[in-house]
PDB file of C-alpha atoms in Angstrom:
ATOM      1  CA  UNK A   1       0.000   0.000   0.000  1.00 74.00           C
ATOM      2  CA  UNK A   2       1.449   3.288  -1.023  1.00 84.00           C
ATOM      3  CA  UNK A   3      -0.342   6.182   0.275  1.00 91.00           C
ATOM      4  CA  UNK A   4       1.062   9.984  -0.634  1.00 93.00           C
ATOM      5  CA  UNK A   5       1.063  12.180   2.889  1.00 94.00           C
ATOM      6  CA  UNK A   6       2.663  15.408   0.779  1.00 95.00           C
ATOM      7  CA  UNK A   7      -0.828  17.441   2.330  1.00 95.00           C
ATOM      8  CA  UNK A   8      -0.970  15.942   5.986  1.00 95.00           C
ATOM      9  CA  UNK A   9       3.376  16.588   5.901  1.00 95.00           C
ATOM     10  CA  UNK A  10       2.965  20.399   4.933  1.00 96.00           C
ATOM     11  CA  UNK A  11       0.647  20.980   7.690  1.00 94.00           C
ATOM     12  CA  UNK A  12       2.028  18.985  10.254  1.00 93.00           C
ATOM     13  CA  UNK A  13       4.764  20.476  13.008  1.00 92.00           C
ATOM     14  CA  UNK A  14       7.924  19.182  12.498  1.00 93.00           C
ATOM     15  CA  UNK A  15       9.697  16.924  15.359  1.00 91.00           C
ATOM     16  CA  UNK A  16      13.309  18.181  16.582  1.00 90.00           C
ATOM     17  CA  UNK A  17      14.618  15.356  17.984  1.00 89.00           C
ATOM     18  CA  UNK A  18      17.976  14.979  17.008  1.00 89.00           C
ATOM     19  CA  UNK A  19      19.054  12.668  14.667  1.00 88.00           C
ATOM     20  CA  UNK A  20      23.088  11.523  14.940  1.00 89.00           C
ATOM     21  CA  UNK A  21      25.654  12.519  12.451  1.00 90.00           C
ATOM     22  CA  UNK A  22      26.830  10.288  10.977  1.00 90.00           C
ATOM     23  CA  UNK A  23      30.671  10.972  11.727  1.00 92.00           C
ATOM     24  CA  UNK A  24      29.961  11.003  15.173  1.00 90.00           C
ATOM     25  CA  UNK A  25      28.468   7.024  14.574  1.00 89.00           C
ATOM     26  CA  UNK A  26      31.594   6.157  12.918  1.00 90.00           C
ATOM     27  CA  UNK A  27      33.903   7.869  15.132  1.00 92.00           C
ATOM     28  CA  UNK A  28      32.043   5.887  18.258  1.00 90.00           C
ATOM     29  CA  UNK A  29      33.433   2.636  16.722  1.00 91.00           C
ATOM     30  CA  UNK A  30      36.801   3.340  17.076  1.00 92.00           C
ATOM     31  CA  UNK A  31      38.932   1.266  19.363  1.00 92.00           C
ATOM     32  CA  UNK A  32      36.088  -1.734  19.363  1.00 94.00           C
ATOM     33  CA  UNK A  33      37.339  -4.997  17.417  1.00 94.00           C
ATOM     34  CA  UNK A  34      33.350  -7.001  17.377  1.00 94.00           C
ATOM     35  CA  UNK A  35      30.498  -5.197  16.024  1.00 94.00           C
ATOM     36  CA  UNK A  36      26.804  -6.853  14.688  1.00 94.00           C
ATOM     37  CA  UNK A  37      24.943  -4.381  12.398  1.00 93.00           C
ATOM     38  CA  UNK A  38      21.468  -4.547  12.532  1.00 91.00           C
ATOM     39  CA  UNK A  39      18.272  -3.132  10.204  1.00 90.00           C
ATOM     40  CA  UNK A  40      15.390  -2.901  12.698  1.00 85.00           C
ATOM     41  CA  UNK A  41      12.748  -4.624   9.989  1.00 82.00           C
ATOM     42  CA  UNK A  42       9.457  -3.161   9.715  1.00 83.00           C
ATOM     43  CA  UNK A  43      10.477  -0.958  13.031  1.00 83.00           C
ATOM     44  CA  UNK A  44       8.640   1.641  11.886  1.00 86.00           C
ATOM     45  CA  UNK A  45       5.392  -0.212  11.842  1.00 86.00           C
ATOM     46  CA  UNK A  46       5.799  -1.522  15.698  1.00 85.00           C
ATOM     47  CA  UNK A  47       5.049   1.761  17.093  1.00 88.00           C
ATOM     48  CA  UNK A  48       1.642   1.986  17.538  1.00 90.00           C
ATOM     49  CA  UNK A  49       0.028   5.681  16.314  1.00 89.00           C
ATOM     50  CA  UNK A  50      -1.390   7.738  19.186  1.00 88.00           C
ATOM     51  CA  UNK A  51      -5.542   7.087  18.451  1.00 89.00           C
ATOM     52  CA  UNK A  52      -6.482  10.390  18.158  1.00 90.00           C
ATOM     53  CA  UNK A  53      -3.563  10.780  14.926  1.00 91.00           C
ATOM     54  CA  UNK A  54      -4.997   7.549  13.154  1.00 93.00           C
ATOM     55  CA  UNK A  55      -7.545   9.017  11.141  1.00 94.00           C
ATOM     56  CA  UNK A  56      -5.092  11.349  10.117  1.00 94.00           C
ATOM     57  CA  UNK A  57      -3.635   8.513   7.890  1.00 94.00           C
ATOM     58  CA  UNK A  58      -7.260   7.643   6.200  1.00 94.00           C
ATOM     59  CA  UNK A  59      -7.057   6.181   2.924  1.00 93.00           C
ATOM     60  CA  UNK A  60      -9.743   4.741   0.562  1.00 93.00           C
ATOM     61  CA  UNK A  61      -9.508   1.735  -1.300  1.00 92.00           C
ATOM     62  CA  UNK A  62     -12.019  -0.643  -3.553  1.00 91.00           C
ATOM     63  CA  UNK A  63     -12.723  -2.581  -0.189  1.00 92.00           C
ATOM     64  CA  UNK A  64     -13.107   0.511   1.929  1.00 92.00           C
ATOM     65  CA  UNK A  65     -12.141   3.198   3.962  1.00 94.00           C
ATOM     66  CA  UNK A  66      -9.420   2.420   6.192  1.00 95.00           C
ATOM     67  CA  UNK A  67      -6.466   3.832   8.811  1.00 94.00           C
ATOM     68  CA  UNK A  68      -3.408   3.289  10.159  1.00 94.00           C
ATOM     69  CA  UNK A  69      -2.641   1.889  13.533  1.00 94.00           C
ATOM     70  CA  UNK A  70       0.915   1.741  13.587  1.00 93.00           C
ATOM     71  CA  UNK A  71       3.362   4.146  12.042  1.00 92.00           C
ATOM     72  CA  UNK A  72       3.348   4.238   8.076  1.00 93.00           C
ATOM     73  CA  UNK A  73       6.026   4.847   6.245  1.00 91.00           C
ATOM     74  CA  UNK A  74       5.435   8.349   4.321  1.00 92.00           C
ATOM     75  CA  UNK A  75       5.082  10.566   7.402  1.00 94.00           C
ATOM     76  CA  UNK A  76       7.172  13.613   7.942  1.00 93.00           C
ATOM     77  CA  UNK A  77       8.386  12.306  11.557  1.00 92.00           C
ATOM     78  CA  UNK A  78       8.727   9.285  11.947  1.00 92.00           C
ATOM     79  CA  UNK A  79      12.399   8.845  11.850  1.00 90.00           C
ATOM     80  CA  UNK A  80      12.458  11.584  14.579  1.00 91.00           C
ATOM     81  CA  UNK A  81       9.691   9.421  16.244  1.00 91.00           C
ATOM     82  CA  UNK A  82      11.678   6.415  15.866  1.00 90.00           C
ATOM     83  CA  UNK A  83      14.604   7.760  17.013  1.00 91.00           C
ATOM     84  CA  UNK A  84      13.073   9.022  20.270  1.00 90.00           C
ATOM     85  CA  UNK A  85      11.326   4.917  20.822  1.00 88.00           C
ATOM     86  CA  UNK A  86      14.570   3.705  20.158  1.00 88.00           C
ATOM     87  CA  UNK A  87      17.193   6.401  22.595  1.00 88.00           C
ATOM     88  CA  UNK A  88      14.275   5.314  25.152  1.00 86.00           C
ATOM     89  CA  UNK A  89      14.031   1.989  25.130  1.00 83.00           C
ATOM     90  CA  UNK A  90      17.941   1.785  24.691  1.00 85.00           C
ATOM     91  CA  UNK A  91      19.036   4.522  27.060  1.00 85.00           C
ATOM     92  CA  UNK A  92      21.833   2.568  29.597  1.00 86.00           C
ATOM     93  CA  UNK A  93      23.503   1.006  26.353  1.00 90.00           C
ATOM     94  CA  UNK A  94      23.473   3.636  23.984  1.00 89.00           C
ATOM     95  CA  UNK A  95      26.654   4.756  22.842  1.00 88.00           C
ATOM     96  CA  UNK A  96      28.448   2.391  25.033  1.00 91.00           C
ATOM     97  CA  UNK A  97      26.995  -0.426  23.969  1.00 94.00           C
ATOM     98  CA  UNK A  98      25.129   0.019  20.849  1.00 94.00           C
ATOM     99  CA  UNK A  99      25.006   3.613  18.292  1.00 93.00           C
ATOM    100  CA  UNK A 100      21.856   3.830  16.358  1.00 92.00           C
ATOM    101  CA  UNK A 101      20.786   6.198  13.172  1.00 90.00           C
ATOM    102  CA  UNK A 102      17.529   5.328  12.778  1.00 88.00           C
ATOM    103  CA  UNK A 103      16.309   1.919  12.204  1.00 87.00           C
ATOM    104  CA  UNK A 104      19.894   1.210  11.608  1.00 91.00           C
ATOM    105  CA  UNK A 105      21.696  -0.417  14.753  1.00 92.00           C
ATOM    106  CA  UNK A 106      25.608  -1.264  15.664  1.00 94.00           C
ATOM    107  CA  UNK A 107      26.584  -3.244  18.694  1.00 95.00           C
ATOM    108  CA  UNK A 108      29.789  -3.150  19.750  1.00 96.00           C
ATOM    109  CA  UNK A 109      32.632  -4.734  21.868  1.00 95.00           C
ATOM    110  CA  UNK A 110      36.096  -5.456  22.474  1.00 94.00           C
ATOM    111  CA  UNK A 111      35.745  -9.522  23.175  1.00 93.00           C
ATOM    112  CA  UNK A 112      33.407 -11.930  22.012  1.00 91.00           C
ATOM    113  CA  UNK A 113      32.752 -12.894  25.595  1.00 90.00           C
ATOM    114  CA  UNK A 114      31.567  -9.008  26.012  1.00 93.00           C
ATOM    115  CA  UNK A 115      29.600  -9.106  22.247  1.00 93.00           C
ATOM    116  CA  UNK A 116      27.492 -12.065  23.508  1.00 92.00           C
ATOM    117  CA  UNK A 117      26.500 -10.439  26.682  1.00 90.00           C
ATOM    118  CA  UNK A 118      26.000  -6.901  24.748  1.00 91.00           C
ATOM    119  CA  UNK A 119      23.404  -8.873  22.240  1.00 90.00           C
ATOM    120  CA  UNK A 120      21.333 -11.099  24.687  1.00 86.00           C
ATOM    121  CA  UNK A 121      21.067  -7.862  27.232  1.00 85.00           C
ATOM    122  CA  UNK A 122      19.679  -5.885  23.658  1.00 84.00           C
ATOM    123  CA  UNK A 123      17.607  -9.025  22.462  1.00 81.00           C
ATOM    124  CA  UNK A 124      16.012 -10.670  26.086  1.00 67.00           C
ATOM    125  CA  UNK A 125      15.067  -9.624  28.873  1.00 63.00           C
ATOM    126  CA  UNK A 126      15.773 -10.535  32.009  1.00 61.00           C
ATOM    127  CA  UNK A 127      12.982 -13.171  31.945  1.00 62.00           C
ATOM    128  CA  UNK A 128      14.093 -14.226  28.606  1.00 60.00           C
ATOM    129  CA  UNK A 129      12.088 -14.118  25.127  1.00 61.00           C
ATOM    130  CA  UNK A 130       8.381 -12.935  26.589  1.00 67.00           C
ATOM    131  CA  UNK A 131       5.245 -13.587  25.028  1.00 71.00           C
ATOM    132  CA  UNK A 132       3.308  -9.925  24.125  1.00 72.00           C
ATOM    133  CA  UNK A 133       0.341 -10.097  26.470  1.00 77.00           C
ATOM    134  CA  UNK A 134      -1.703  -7.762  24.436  1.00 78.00           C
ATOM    135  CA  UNK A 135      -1.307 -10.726  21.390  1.00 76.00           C
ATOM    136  CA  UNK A 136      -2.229 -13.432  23.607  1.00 79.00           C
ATOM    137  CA  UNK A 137      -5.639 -10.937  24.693  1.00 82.00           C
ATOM    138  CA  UNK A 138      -5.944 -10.991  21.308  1.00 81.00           C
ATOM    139  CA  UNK A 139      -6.542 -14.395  20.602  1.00 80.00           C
ATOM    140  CA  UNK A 140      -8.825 -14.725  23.746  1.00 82.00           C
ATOM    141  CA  UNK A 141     -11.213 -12.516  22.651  1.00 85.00           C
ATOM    142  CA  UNK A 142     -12.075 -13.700  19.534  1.00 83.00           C
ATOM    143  CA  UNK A 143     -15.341 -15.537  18.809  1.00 86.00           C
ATOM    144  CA  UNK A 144     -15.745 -18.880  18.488  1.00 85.00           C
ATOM    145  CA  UNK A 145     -15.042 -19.979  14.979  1.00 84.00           C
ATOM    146  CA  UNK A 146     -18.041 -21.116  13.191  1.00 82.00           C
ATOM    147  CA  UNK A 147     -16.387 -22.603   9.218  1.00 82.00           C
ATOM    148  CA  UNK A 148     -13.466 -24.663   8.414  1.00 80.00           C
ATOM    149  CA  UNK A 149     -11.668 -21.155   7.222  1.00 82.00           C
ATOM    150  CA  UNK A 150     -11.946 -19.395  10.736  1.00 84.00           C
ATOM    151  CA  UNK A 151     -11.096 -22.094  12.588  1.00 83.00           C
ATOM    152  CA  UNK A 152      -8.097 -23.030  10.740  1.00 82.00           C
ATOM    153  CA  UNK A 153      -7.471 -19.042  10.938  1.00 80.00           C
ATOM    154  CA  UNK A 154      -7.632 -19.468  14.935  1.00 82.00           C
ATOM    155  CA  UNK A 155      -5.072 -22.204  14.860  1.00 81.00           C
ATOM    156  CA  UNK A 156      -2.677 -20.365  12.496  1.00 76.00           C
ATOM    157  CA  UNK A 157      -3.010 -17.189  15.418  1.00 76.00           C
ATOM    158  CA  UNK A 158      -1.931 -19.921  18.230  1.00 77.00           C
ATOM    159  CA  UNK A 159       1.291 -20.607  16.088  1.00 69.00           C
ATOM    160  CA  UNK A 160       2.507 -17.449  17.603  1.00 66.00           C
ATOM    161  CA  UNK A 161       2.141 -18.692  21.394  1.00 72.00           C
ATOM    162  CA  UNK A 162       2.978 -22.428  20.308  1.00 68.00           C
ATOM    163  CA  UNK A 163       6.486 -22.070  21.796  1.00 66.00           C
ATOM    164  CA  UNK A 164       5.460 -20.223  25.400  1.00 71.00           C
ATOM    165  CA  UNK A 165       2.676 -23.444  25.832  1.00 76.00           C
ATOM    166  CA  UNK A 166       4.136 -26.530  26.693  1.00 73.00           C
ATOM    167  CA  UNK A 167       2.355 -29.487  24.166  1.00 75.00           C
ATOM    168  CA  UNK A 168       0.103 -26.972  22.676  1.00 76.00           C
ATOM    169  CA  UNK A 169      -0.152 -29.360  19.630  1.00 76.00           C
ATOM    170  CA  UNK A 170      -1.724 -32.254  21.813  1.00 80.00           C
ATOM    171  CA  UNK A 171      -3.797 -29.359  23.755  1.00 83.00           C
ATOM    172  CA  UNK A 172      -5.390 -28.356  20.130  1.00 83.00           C
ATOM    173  CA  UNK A 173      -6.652 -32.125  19.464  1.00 84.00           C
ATOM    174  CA  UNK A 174     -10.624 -31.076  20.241  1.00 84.00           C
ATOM    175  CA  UNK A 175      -9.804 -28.139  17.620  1.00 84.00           C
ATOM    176  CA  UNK A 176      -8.025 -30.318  14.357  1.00 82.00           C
ATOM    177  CA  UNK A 177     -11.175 -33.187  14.954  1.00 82.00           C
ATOM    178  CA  UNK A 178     -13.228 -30.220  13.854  1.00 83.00           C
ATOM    179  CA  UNK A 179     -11.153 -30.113  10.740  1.00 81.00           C
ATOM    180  CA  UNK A 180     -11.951 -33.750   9.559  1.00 79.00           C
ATOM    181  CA  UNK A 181     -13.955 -34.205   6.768  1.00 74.00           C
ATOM    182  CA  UNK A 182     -16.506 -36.162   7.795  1.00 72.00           C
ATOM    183  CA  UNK A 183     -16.840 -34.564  11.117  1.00 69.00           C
ATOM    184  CA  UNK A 184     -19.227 -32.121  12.122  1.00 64.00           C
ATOM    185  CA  UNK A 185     -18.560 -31.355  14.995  1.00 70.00           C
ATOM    186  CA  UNK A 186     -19.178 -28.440  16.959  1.00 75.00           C
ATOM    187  CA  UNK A 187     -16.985 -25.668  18.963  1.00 78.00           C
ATOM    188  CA  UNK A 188     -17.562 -26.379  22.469  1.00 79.00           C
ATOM    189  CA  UNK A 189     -15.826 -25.905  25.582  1.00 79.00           C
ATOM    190  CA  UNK A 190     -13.008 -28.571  25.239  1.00 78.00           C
ATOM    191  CA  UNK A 191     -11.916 -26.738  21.894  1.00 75.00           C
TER     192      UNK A 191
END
């Protein structure tokens, strides 16, 4: 989906945070000997756009009207917006640990003992990998499926919790009889 934002960008204030320079990036790498350079994929599209800014982004297409909920690409700020999320969420490692322009991201270290501790505090958290709560509310409040398409659909959503749920497979077994073909059944409380 390409939408053009030229209108909402001329009338929309500009955001000062500061970007880096870019010499100042490079120059911050000196004297390290490990680095892993990262592209933050889709980043702009995690952060979520504040509700009362999302029908600011309204575009129409053959199936509808429809807005963004998450940052699209197009808007006059969002690197400055990104930029901010990420000095935030990063604060304690940045330029020690890490330099980021953007969705761009260098970690750096002197030994590869240091490196591996530098990416697992960056990737995990203390608890480890965590499952996003707000996903898993997600998937509890959806109806019960009622056709072979939606519940398949339902079990495709579970693939993202299938590694937080110890033998979700076996757990599912009420859910894939439904999928038989010469099974009728019904969506009760055992699915």
């Amino acid at each position: 989906m390409c939408v053009d934002y030229r209108d909402l960008n001329k009338v929309s204030s500009k955001d000062n945070f500061p970007l880096p320079y870019i010499d100042t990036l490079v120059d911050n790498t000196a004297g390290y000997s490990l680095f892993s350079f990262m592209d933050d994929f889709s980043g702009y599209n995690q952060i979520k756009m504040h509700p009362e800014d999302m029908e600011k982004t309204t575009f129409i297409t053959i199936w509808g009207t429809f807005c963004y909920k998450v940052m699209p690409i197009g808007l006059k700020n969002i690197g400055a917006t990104y930029q901010r999320a990420i000095v935030t969420l990063f604060h304690d490692m940045m330029y020690k640990e890490i330099d980021v322009y953007i969705d761009d991201m260098i970690a750096k270290s002197l030994i590869e003992k240091e490196h591996v501790q530098v990416l697992r505090k960056l990737f995990l958290s203390e608890k480890g990998i965590e499952i996003n709560l707000d996903k898993v509310m997600a998937i509890q409040e959806l109806p019960p499926p009622c056709t072979q398409k939606e519940i398949q659909g339902s079990l495709g959503r579970l693939n993202y919790i299938v590694r937080f749920i110890s033998q979700l497979t076996k757990k599912c077994d009420p859910i894939f009889r439904l999928l038989k073909k010469h099974n009728p059944g019904v969506w009760d409380e055992e699915c």
